Coordinates of C-alpha atoms and ligand atoms in Angstrom, one line a residue:
M1 CA 48.0 101.1 136.8
S2 CA 47.6 103.7 134.2
A3 CA 46.7 104.1 130.5
V4 CA 46.3 107.0 128.1
D5 CA 44.0 107.0 125.1
V6 CA 44.8 109.6 122.4
H7 CA 41.9 110.8 120.2
L8 CA 43.7 113.7 118.6
A9 CA 45.7 112.0 115.9
V10 CA 47.2 115.2 114.3
A11 CA 47.2 118.8 115.5
A12 CA 44.7 119.7 112.8
E13 CA 42.2 117.5 114.6
R14 CA 42.0 120.2 117.2
T15 CA 40.0 122.0 114.5
L16 CA 42.6 124.8 114.6
A17 CA 42.5 125.1 110.8
D18 CA 38.7 125.4 110.7
D19 CA 38.6 127.8 113.6
V20 CA 41.3 130.0 112.1
L21 CA 39.7 130.1 108.7
D22 CA 36.3 130.8 110.2
G23 CA 37.4 133.2 113.0
L24 CA 40.0 135.3 111.1
T25 CA 37.8 136.0 108.1
R26 CA 34.9 137.5 110.1
P27 CA 34.4 141.2 110.4
F28 CA 34.9 140.8 114.2
K29 CA 37.9 138.4 114.5
E30 CA 37.8 135.7 117.1
L31 CA 39.5 132.4 118.0
P32 CA 38.2 129.9 120.5
P33 CA 40.3 129.6 123.7
K34 CA 41.0 125.8 123.5
H35 CA 43.9 126.6 121.2
F36 CA 45.9 128.3 124.0
Y37 CA 46.8 125.0 125.5
D38 CA 49.8 123.5 123.7
A39 CA 52.6 122.5 126.0
R40 CA 53.8 126.1 126.5
G41 CA 50.2 127.4 127.0
S42 CA 49.5 124.7 129.6
Q43 CA 52.7 125.7 131.4
L44 CA 51.7 129.4 131.2
F45 CA 48.2 128.6 132.6
E46 CA 49.9 127.0 135.6
L47 CA 52.0 130.1 136.1
I48 CA 48.8 132.3 135.9
C49 CA 47.3 130.2 138.7
A50 CA 50.3 131.1 140.9
Q51 CA 49.9 134.9 140.3
P52 CA 48.7 136.9 143.3
E53 CA 45.9 138.5 141.2
Y54 CA 44.5 135.2 139.9
Y55 CA 42.1 134.2 142.7
P56 CA 40.0 131.5 141.0
T57 CA 42.4 128.6 141.5
R58 CA 43.3 129.4 145.0
T59 CA 39.7 129.9 146.0
E60 CA 38.4 126.8 144.4
T61 CA 41.2 124.7 145.8
A62 CA 40.4 126.0 149.3
I63 CA 36.8 124.9 148.8
L64 CA 37.9 121.4 147.7
R65 CA 40.3 121.2 150.7
E66 CA 37.3 121.8 153.0
R67 CA 34.6 119.9 151.2
A68 CA 36.2 117.0 149.3
A69 CA 34.7 114.3 151.5
E70 CA 31.2 115.5 151.0
L71 CA 31.6 116.2 147.3
M72 CA 33.0 112.7 146.7
D73 CA 30.8 110.8 149.1
G74 CA 29.8 107.4 147.5
V75 CA 31.8 108.1 144.3
D76 CA 33.7 105.2 142.7
E77 CA 35.1 107.0 139.6
L78 CA 36.2 110.6 139.1
V79 CA 36.1 111.8 135.5
E80 CA 37.6 115.3 135.1
L81 CA 37.0 117.3 132.0
G82 CA 39.7 119.9 131.0
S83 CA 41.7 118.4 133.8
G84 CA 44.9 120.4 133.7
A85 CA 47.2 120.1 136.7
T86 CA 46.6 117.4 139.3
A87 CA 46.3 119.4 142.5
K88 CA 42.5 119.5 142.5
A89 CA 42.0 115.9 141.5
R90 CA 44.4 114.9 144.2
L91 CA 42.3 116.6 146.9
L92 CA 39.1 115.0 145.6
L93 CA 40.7 111.5 145.3
E94 CA 42.3 111.8 148.8
G95 CA 39.0 113.0 150.2
G96 CA 36.9 110.1 148.9
E97 CA 37.1 106.4 148.1
A98 CA 37.1 106.6 144.2
T99 CA 39.2 103.8 142.7
R100 CA 39.5 105.2 139.2
Y101 CA 40.4 108.6 137.8
V102 CA 39.8 109.6 134.2
P103 CA 41.4 112.9 133.3
V104 CA 40.3 114.3 129.9
D105 CA 42.2 117.1 128.3
V106 CA 43.1 118.4 124.8
S107 CA 46.7 118.8 126.0
E108 CA 48.5 115.5 125.8
T109 CA 51.3 116.7 128.1
V110 CA 48.9 117.4 131.0
V111 CA 47.1 114.0 130.6
R112 CA 50.4 112.1 130.6
A113 CA 51.6 114.1 133.6
A114 CA 48.4 113.3 135.5
A115 CA 48.9 109.6 134.8
D116 CA 52.5 109.7 136.1
E117 CA 51.8 112.0 139.1
L118 CA 48.8 110.1 140.4
A119 CA 50.0 106.6 139.9
G120 CA 51.2 106.5 143.5
L121 CA 47.7 107.2 145.0
G122 CA 46.6 103.6 144.5
V123 CA 44.0 104.7 142.0
E124 CA 43.7 103.4 138.5
V125 CA 44.3 106.3 136.1
H126 CA 42.8 106.1 132.6
G127 CA 43.7 109.3 130.8
V128 CA 41.9 110.5 127.6
V129 CA 43.5 113.0 125.3
G130 CA 40.6 114.5 123.4
D131 CA 38.3 117.4 122.8
I132 CA 35.6 117.6 125.4
E133 CA 33.3 119.1 122.8
R134 CA 33.7 116.2 120.4
H135 CA 35.0 113.1 122.2
L136 CA 32.8 112.6 125.3
D137 CA 31.5 109.4 123.6
R138 CA 35.0 107.9 123.8
L139 CA 35.3 107.8 127.6
P140 CA 35.9 104.3 129.1
P141 CA 32.7 102.7 130.3
P142 CA 31.8 103.8 133.8
A143 CA 33.3 102.0 136.8
G144 CA 30.5 102.4 139.3
R145 CA 29.1 105.7 140.6
R146 CA 30.6 108.6 138.7
A147 CA 31.4 112.1 139.6
V148 CA 32.1 114.2 136.5
A149 CA 34.2 117.2 137.5
F150 CA 34.5 120.3 135.4
L151 CA 36.5 122.7 137.5
G152 CA 38.4 126.0 137.3
G153 CA 35.5 128.0 135.9
T154 CA 36.3 126.6 132.4
I155 CA 32.5 126.5 131.8
G156 CA 32.7 130.3 131.6
N157 CA 34.9 130.0 128.5
F158 CA 31.9 128.9 126.5
L159 CA 29.4 131.4 125.0
P160 CA 26.0 131.0 126.6
G161 CA 24.4 128.9 123.9
S162 CA 27.3 126.4 123.5
R163 CA 27.6 126.4 127.3
R164 CA 24.1 124.9 127.6
R165 CA 24.7 122.5 124.7
F166 CA 27.9 121.4 126.4
L167 CA 26.2 120.9 129.8
R168 CA 23.6 118.8 128.0
S169 CA 26.3 116.6 126.7
I170 CA 27.7 116.2 130.2
A171 CA 24.1 115.3 131.4
G172 CA 24.4 112.4 128.9
L173 CA 27.3 111.0 130.9
L174 CA 25.3 110.8 134.2
A175 CA 23.3 107.7 135.2
P176 CA 21.0 107.9 138.2
G177 CA 23.2 108.3 141.3
D178 CA 26.0 110.1 139.4
R179 CA 26.8 113.7 139.9
L180 CA 28.4 116.7 138.2
L181 CA 30.8 118.9 140.1
L182 CA 30.8 122.2 138.3
G183 CA 33.3 125.0 139.3
A184 CA 32.1 128.5 138.4
D185 CA 33.6 131.9 139.1
L186 CA 31.1 134.2 140.7
V187 CA 30.2 137.9 139.9
K188 CA 32.2 140.2 142.1
D189 CA 33.9 143.6 142.2
P190 CA 35.0 144.2 138.5
A191 CA 38.3 145.6 139.7
L192 CA 39.3 142.2 141.2
I193 CA 38.2 140.4 138.1
E194 CA 40.1 142.7 135.7
A195 CA 43.3 142.4 137.8
A196 CA 43.0 138.6 137.6
Y197 CA 43.1 138.8 133.8
D198 CA 45.9 141.3 133.6
D199 CA 48.5 140.3 136.2
A200 CA 51.4 142.7 136.9
A201 CA 54.0 140.1 135.9
G202 CA 52.5 139.9 132.4
V203 CA 52.0 136.1 132.5
T204 CA 48.4 136.4 131.2
A205 CA 49.6 138.6 128.4
E206 CA 52.1 136.0 127.4
F207 CA 49.4 133.3 127.6
N208 CA 47.2 135.3 125.4
R209 CA 49.8 135.9 122.8
N210 CA 50.7 132.2 122.9
V211 CA 47.7 131.5 120.7
L212 CA 49.5 133.3 117.9
A213 CA 52.6 131.2 118.4
V214 CA 50.4 128.1 118.1
V215 CA 48.9 129.3 114.8
N216 CA 52.4 130.2 113.5
R217 CA 53.7 126.8 114.3
E218 CA 50.8 124.6 113.4
L219 CA 49.6 126.5 110.3
D220 CA 52.8 128.0 109.0
A221 CA 51.7 131.6 109.8
D222 CA 53.8 134.7 110.4
F223 CA 52.1 136.6 113.2
D224 CA 54.5 139.0 114.8
L225 CA 53.7 138.4 118.5
D226 CA 55.3 141.7 119.6
A227 CA 52.9 143.6 117.3
F228 CA 49.9 142.7 119.4
E229 CA 49.0 143.9 122.9
H230 CA 47.1 142.1 125.6
V231 CA 43.6 143.5 126.4
A232 CA 41.4 142.3 129.2
F233 CA 38.2 143.9 130.5
F234 CA 35.1 143.0 132.3
D235 CA 31.9 143.4 130.2
R236 CA 29.4 144.5 132.8
V237 CA 26.4 143.9 130.6
H238 CA 27.3 140.2 129.8
E239 CA 29.1 139.8 133.1
W240 CA 32.1 138.2 131.4
T241 CA 35.7 139.1 131.0
E242 CA 37.1 139.2 127.5
M243 CA 40.7 138.8 126.5
R244 CA 41.6 140.3 123.1
L245 CA 44.8 140.9 121.2
R246 CA 45.1 144.4 119.7
A247 CA 47.2 145.2 116.7
L248 CA 49.6 148.0 117.6
T249 CA 50.1 148.9 113.9
P250 CA 48.5 147.6 110.7
Q251 CA 49.4 143.9 110.2
H252 CA 49.4 141.7 107.1
V253 CA 49.6 138.1 108.1
T254 CA 50.1 135.0 105.9
I255 CA 48.7 131.7 107.1
G256 CA 50.6 129.4 104.8
A257 CA 48.8 126.1 105.4
L258 CA 45.5 127.7 104.6
G259 CA 46.7 129.9 101.7
L260 CA 45.1 132.7 103.6
E261 CA 46.1 136.4 103.9
V262 CA 44.6 138.3 106.8
D263 CA 44.9 142.1 107.5
F264 CA 44.5 143.8 110.8
A265 CA 43.8 147.5 110.9
H266 CA 45.6 149.8 113.4
R267 CA 44.2 148.8 116.8
E268 CA 42.0 146.1 115.4
E269 CA 41.2 143.4 118.0
L270 CA 41.0 139.7 117.9
R271 CA 38.9 138.2 120.7
T272 CA 40.6 135.1 122.2
E273 CA 38.5 134.3 125.2
I274 CA 35.4 135.1 127.2
S275 CA 35.3 134.0 130.8
A276 CA 31.7 134.3 132.2
K277 CA 31.1 135.1 135.8
F278 CA 28.0 133.5 137.4
T279 CA 25.3 134.1 140.0
R280 CA 23.6 131.2 141.7
E281 CA 20.5 131.9 139.5
R282 CA 22.5 131.7 136.3
I283 CA 24.1 128.4 137.3
A284 CA 20.7 126.9 138.2
A285 CA 19.1 128.2 135.0
D286 CA 21.9 126.8 132.8
L287 CA 21.8 123.5 134.6
A288 CA 18.0 123.3 134.2
A289 CA 18.2 124.1 130.5
A290 CA 20.6 121.2 130.2
G291 CA 18.3 118.7 132.0
L292 CA 20.3 118.9 135.3
R293 CA 19.2 119.6 138.8
L294 CA 21.2 121.8 141.2
D295 CA 21.4 119.7 144.4
A296 CA 23.9 121.8 146.3
L297 CA 26.2 124.8 145.9
V298 CA 29.3 125.1 148.0
T299 CA 31.2 128.4 148.1
D300 CA 34.0 130.1 150.0
P301 CA 33.4 132.6 152.8
R302 CA 33.8 135.6 150.4
Q303 CA 31.5 134.0 147.8
W304 CA 34.0 134.4 145.1
F305 CA 33.8 131.0 143.6
A306 CA 31.2 128.1 143.7
I307 CA 31.2 124.4 143.1
S308 CA 27.8 123.1 142.2
V309 CA 26.7 119.6 142.7
A310 CA 24.2 118.5 140.1
S311 CA 22.5 115.4 138.9
A312 CA 20.3 114.3 135.9
A313 CA 16.9 115.8 136.5
Ligands
SAH401 N1 40.8 122.1 135.4 C1 42.0 122.8 135.6 C2 42.5 123.5 134.3 C3 41.7 124.6 133.8 S1 42.5 125.3 132.4 C4 41.8 123.8 136.7 O1 40.8 123.9 137.3 O2 42.8 124.6 137.0 C5 41.5 124.7 131.1 C6 41.9 123.2 130.7 O3 41.0 122.7 129.8 C7 43.3 123.2 130.1 O4 44.0 122.1 130.6 C8 43.0 122.9 128.6 O5 44.0 122.1 127.9 C9 41.6 122.2 128.7 N2 40.8 122.4 127.6 C10 40.4 123.6 127.0 N3 39.5 123.3 126.0 C11 39.4 122.0 125.9 C12 38.6 121.1 125.0 N4 37.9 121.6 124.1 N5 38.8 119.8 125.2 C13 39.5 119.3 126.2 N6 40.3 120.0 127.0 C14 40.2 121.4 126.9
AVI402 C1 40.6 128.0 132.1 N1 39.9 129.2 132.3 C2 38.8 129.0 133.3 C3 40.7 130.4 132.7 C4 39.8 131.6 132.9 O1 39.9 132.2 134.0 O2 38.9 131.8 132.2 C5 41.7 130.7 131.6 C6 42.4 132.0 131.8 N2 42.4 133.0 130.9 C7 43.1 134.0 131.4 N3 43.5 133.6 132.6 C8 43.1 132.4 132.8

């Protein structure tokens, strides 16, 4: 049995217009990463996960393969935020006894695909197309003990303040006995991290530029994608990677739907993503600040990636 609820009536509801107006009129231009994920962006993210340099997916999947039974022990319902592809959910569902799966994603294509692909597992799938920063109150009522999974290291895509605010909103979904399964990429050799965000095949570069294609299509803009180069670096002070798009020559861009003209100077950059890397201490501190208790942290033998198990403090 499967159902999909859609809470994003029109593309503008993704707050793209607000984010473009706000982000492109600042002295330091910036767009939030959620706008990468139209159908093409979701497809490109899947391709990134298959690149040899992009270790997070492979590493987290290996942890799930080993530890799914323990992570899902006693769980009746798996809610997955920013669910993406179904491989990780499948491992968790097959490793435990949950009878309902609730994938939540801003990308309608991935939620519908999850409902189709997991229908055969004998689990009820109740998909929700929505923004996890705005629509967590629209989840279906819990069906027993819940595990809320937020995997892939997507928590690292929030700036520190909004990260804690978001974790607090997740804490609001947890009743006594429920748990959060939080995937976080760990601090490691910067060279490994930088390679993961600048793969030799250029897939991450295409993913990065895709946000300009989204703005062109949704807001009638005229970004020249070829005029921007992909930039990825590890900021050692903040311990996060940044992706940026750098204008190769001066650019004048019209965003028709907003009546907005935006100029980029030669080599001016637009930040499109941060991806924070964590230590155990930072994870515990962020969870504590959100009213959550770190109950267990499972990692891989190289300690590249961690899945934290947390509950309402
Ligand atoms: N959880 C998967 C996918 C990670 S990619 C994994 O571990 O591999 C990030 C996912 O989060 C994408 O599917 C994207 O569409 C979704 N996403 C990003 N911002 C979101 C938001 N604000 N609300 C809902 N989904 C979001
Ligand atoms: C979804 N998120 C955890 C990915 C990351 O690693 O921050 C998105 C991504 N950006 C570039 N490559 C992958």
